[in-house]
Each structure stands twice: as structure tokens, then as C-alpha cells.
Coordinates of C-alpha atoms in Angstrom, one line a residue:
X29 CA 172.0 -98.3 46.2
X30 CA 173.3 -96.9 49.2
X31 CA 171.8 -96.2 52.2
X32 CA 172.6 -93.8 55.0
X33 CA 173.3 -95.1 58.7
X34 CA 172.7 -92.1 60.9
X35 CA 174.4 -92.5 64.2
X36 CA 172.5 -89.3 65.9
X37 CA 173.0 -87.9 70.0
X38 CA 170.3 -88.5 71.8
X39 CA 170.2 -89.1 75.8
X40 CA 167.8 -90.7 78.2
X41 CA 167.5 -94.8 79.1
X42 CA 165.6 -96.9 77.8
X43 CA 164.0 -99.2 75.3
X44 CA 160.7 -97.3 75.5
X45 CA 162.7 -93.9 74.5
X46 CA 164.9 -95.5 71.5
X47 CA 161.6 -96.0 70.0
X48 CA 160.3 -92.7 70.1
X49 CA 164.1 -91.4 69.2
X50 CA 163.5 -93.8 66.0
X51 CA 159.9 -92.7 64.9
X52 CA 160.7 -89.0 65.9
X53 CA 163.7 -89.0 63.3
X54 CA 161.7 -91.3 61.0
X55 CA 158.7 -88.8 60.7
X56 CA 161.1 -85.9 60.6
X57 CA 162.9 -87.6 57.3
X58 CA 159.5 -88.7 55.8
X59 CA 158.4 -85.3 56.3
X60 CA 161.4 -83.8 54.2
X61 CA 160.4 -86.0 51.0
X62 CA 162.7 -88.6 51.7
X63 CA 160.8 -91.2 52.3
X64 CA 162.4 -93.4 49.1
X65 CA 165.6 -93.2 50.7
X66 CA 165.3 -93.2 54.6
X67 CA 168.2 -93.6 55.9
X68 CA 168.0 -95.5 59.3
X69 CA 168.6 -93.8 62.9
X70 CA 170.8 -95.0 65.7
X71 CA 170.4 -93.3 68.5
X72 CA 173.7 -92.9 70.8
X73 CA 172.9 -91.8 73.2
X74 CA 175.3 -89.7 75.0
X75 CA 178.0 -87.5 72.9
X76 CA 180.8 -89.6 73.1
X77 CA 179.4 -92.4 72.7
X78 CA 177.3 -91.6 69.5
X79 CA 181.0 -90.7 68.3
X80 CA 182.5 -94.1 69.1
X81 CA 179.7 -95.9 67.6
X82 CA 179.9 -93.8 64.4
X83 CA 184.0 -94.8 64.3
X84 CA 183.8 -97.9 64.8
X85 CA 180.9 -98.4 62.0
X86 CA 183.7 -96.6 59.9
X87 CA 186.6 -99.1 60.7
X88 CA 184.0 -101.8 59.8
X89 CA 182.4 -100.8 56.6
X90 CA 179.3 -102.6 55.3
X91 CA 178.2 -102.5 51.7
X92 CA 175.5 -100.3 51.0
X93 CA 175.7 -98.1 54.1
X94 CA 177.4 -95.3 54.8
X95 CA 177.3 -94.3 58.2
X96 CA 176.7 -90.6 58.5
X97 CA 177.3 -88.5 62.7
X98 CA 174.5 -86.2 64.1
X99 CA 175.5 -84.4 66.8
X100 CA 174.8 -81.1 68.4
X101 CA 177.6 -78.1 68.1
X102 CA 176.9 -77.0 72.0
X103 CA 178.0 -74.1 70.6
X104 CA 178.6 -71.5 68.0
X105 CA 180.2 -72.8 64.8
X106 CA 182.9 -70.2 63.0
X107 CA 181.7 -69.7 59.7
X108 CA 185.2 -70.4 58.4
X109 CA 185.4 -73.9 60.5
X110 CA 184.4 -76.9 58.5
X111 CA 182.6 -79.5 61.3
X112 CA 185.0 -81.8 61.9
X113 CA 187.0 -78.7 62.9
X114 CA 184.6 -77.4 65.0
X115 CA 184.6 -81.4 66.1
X116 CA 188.4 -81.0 66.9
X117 CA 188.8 -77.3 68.7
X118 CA 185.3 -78.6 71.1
X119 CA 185.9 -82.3 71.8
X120 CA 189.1 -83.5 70.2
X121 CA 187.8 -85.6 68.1
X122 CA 189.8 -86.5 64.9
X123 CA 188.1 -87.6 61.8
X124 CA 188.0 -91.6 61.9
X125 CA 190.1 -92.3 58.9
X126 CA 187.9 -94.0 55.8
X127 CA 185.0 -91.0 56.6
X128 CA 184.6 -87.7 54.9
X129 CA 184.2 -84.1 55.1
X130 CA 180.5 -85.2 54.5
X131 CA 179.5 -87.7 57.1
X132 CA 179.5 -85.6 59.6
X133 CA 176.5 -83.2 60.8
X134 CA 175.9 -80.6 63.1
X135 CA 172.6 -79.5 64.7
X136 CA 173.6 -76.1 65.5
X137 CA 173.6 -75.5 68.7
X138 CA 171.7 -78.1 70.2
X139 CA 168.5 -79.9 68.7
X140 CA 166.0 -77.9 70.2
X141 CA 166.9 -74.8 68.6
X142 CA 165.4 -76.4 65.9
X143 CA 162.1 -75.7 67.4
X144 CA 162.2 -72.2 67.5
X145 CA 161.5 -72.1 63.7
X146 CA 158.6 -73.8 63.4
X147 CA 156.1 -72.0 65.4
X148 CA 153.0 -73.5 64.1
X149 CA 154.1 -77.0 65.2
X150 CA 155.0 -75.4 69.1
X151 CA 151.5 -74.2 68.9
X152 CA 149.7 -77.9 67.7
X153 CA 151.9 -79.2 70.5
X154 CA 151.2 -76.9 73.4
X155 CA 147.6 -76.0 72.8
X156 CA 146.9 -72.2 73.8
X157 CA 148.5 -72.4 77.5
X158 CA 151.8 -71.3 75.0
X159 CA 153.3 -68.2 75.6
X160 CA 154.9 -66.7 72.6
X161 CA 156.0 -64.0 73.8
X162 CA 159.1 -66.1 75.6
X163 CA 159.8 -67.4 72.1
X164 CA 160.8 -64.0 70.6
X165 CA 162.2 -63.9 67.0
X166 CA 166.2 -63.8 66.1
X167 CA 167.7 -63.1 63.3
X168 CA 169.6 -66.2 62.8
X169 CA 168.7 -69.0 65.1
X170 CA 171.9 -70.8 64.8
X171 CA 173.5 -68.1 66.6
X172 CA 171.3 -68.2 69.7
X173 CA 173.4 -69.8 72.6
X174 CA 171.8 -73.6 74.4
X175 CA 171.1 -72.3 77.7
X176 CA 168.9 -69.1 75.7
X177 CA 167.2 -71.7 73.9
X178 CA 166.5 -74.3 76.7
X179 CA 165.8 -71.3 79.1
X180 CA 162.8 -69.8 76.3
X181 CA 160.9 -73.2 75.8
X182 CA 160.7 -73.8 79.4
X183 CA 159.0 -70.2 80.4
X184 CA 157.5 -70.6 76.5
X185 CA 155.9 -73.6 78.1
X186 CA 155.7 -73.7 82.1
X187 CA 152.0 -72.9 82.1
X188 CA 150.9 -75.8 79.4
X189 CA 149.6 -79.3 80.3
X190 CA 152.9 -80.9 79.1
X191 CA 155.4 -78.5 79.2
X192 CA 158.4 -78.6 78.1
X193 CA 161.0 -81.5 78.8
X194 CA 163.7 -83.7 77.0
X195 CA 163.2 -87.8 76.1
X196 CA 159.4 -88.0 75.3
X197 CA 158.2 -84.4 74.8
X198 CA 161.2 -83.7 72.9
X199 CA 161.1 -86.3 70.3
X200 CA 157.4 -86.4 69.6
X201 CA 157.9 -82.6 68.5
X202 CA 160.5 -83.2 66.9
X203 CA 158.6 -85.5 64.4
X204 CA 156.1 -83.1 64.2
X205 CA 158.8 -80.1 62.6
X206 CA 158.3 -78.7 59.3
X207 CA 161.7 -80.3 58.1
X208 CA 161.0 -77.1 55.3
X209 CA 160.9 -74.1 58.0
X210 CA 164.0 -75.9 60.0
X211 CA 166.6 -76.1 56.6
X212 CA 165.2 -72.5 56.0
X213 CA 166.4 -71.3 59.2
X214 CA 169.7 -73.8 59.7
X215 CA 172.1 -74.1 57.1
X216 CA 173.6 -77.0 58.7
X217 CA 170.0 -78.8 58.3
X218 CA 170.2 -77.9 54.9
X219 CA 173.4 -79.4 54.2
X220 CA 172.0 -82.8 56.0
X221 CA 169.1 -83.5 54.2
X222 CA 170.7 -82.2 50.9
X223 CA 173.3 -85.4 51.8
X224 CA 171.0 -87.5 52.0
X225 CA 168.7 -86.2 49.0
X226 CA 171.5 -87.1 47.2
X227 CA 172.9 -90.2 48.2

């Protein structure tokens, strides 16, 4: 049996954060049925260095794991552009030899635009202080840029008790997402957690 070694971006310091990175992702994965194969989360940290440590898991392969890269697209992703091409053209970054076309992942274009489709869980979350109207609807969310998305959850939520911020706030809604209304929205969701439905 194999099992998947997610090397995922995620910032901040701390011991206190790489636990709530690891639940957050855990709870997120449990949520999305795949609970009899969870892979296991490694959170990198910065960009480049959630890269390195996914390479260097590559050049020293382990049996039974197969080490997957999460990172965000900071941008828009050409519809023609496989990810490690997008990888290429935005950071230079070749594909490690001994990995695939399908171990790496993009969450288009930054984590928190996952958010935006799951409504209900924003609502739990910020209580009724939540103002909706700074959350308005697109089309396709994986086309809305980082700063639009960043700039709606903070007015969505300057008036609520937590509002929003990255590290801890981030994380704990993030394992509170509808892992269906997210691969419903983002097709490069989709084509994570089918990888790993299918490992």
C-alpha cells in the first residue's frame, strides 16, 4: 500500500502552528472520505522551501510513500499549462527528476480562495458580525486574483470577534471546509483528492 507524503506551503513559526497546519489538513482530508488512506502533511513552510523539502524527499525515495507538492499558483494558471509548467514560467522550478506530472498540486491562486466556496462554513466561523456582501459571487473562483481574495475576507470580516487572519484562523477554517463545495468550485482540488482517492 502506498501512502501519500504531502509536502504542503504553509507560513508562520512555530511548533504550536505546525499542529494546527496538521489537524487543519487532517480534518480537511477526513472530511473528503479519505479517511482509509490519509496521506500525511508536512508543512513547509515558506514556498521555497516546501519545494526543496518535496525534492529532496524525491532524490531519497522511501517505500510506500510517495511524496506529493501543495503549493499555491499566486496566480492565474493557463488552461493549456500543465503545473509544473506553470511551476517553471512563475518560480523556475524544474521537475525533480524521479517525480511525475502527478505529484504536483496547485491551490489556485492561493489557499484562501478556497474559502469563498463554502459559505456556510464562513458563516459557523464568523457568527453573524459577517458581512456577505464583501464576499460577492464569481463565476469561477479560480480566476479571482490573491490580493481580491485576501482584500474580501478582511472587509467580509473586520467587524467579527476573530476576524480574519493567516496561521491560526486560517487553518482552523480550513478544517472546517466542505472538501465537496471546494473540488466543485476548483478543478485543481479535484484533481488532488482524486490523486489521492486513487492511490
Amino acid at each position: 500500500m502506498v501512502t501519500a507524503k504531502i509536502y504542503a506551503e504553509g507560513g508562520g513559526e512555530g511548533q504550536y502552528l505546525d499542529t494546527l497546519f496538521r489537524e487543519a489538513w487532517t480534518q480537511f482530508f477526513k472530511s473528503a472520505g479519505l479517511s482509509g488512506r490519509m496521506p500525511r502533511i508536512v508543512r513547509g513552510k515558506g514556498r521555497l522551501r516546501t519545494f526543496d523539502l518535496f525534492a529532496t524527499a524525491v532524490r531519497n525515495p522511501r517505500n510506500g510513500e510517495l511524496p506529493l507538492l501543495l503549493v499555491d499558483s499566486e496566480g492565474p494558471v493557463a488552461t493549456t499549462a500543465s503545473v509544473w509548467q506553470h511551476l517553471k514560467a512563475r518560480d523556475g522550478w524544474d521537475r525533480p527528476d524521479g517525480s511525475s506530472d502527478d505529484q504536483a498540486f496547485l491551490m489556485v491562486q492561493i489557499m484562501e480562495s478556497w474559502f469563498l466556496a463554502d459559505r456556510a462554513s464562513l458563516r459557523r466561523y464568523f457568527g453573524t458580525a459577517l458581512r456577505d456582501e464583501h464576499l460577492r459571487s464569481r463565476p469561477t473562483l479560480e480566476d479571482v486574483p490573491k490580493a481580491d481574495v485576501l482584500s474580501a475576507l478582511t472587509r467580509a470580516t473586520a467587524g467579527c470577534k476573530k476576524p480574519y487572519a493567516k496561521g491560526r484562523v486560517s487553518f482552523e477554517l480550513l478544517g472546517q471546509l466542505d472538501p465537496t463545495s471546494v473540488e466543485n468550485a476548483f478543478p485543481h482540488a479535484k484533481r488532488l483528492l482524486d490523486r489521492l482517492r486513487h492511490l
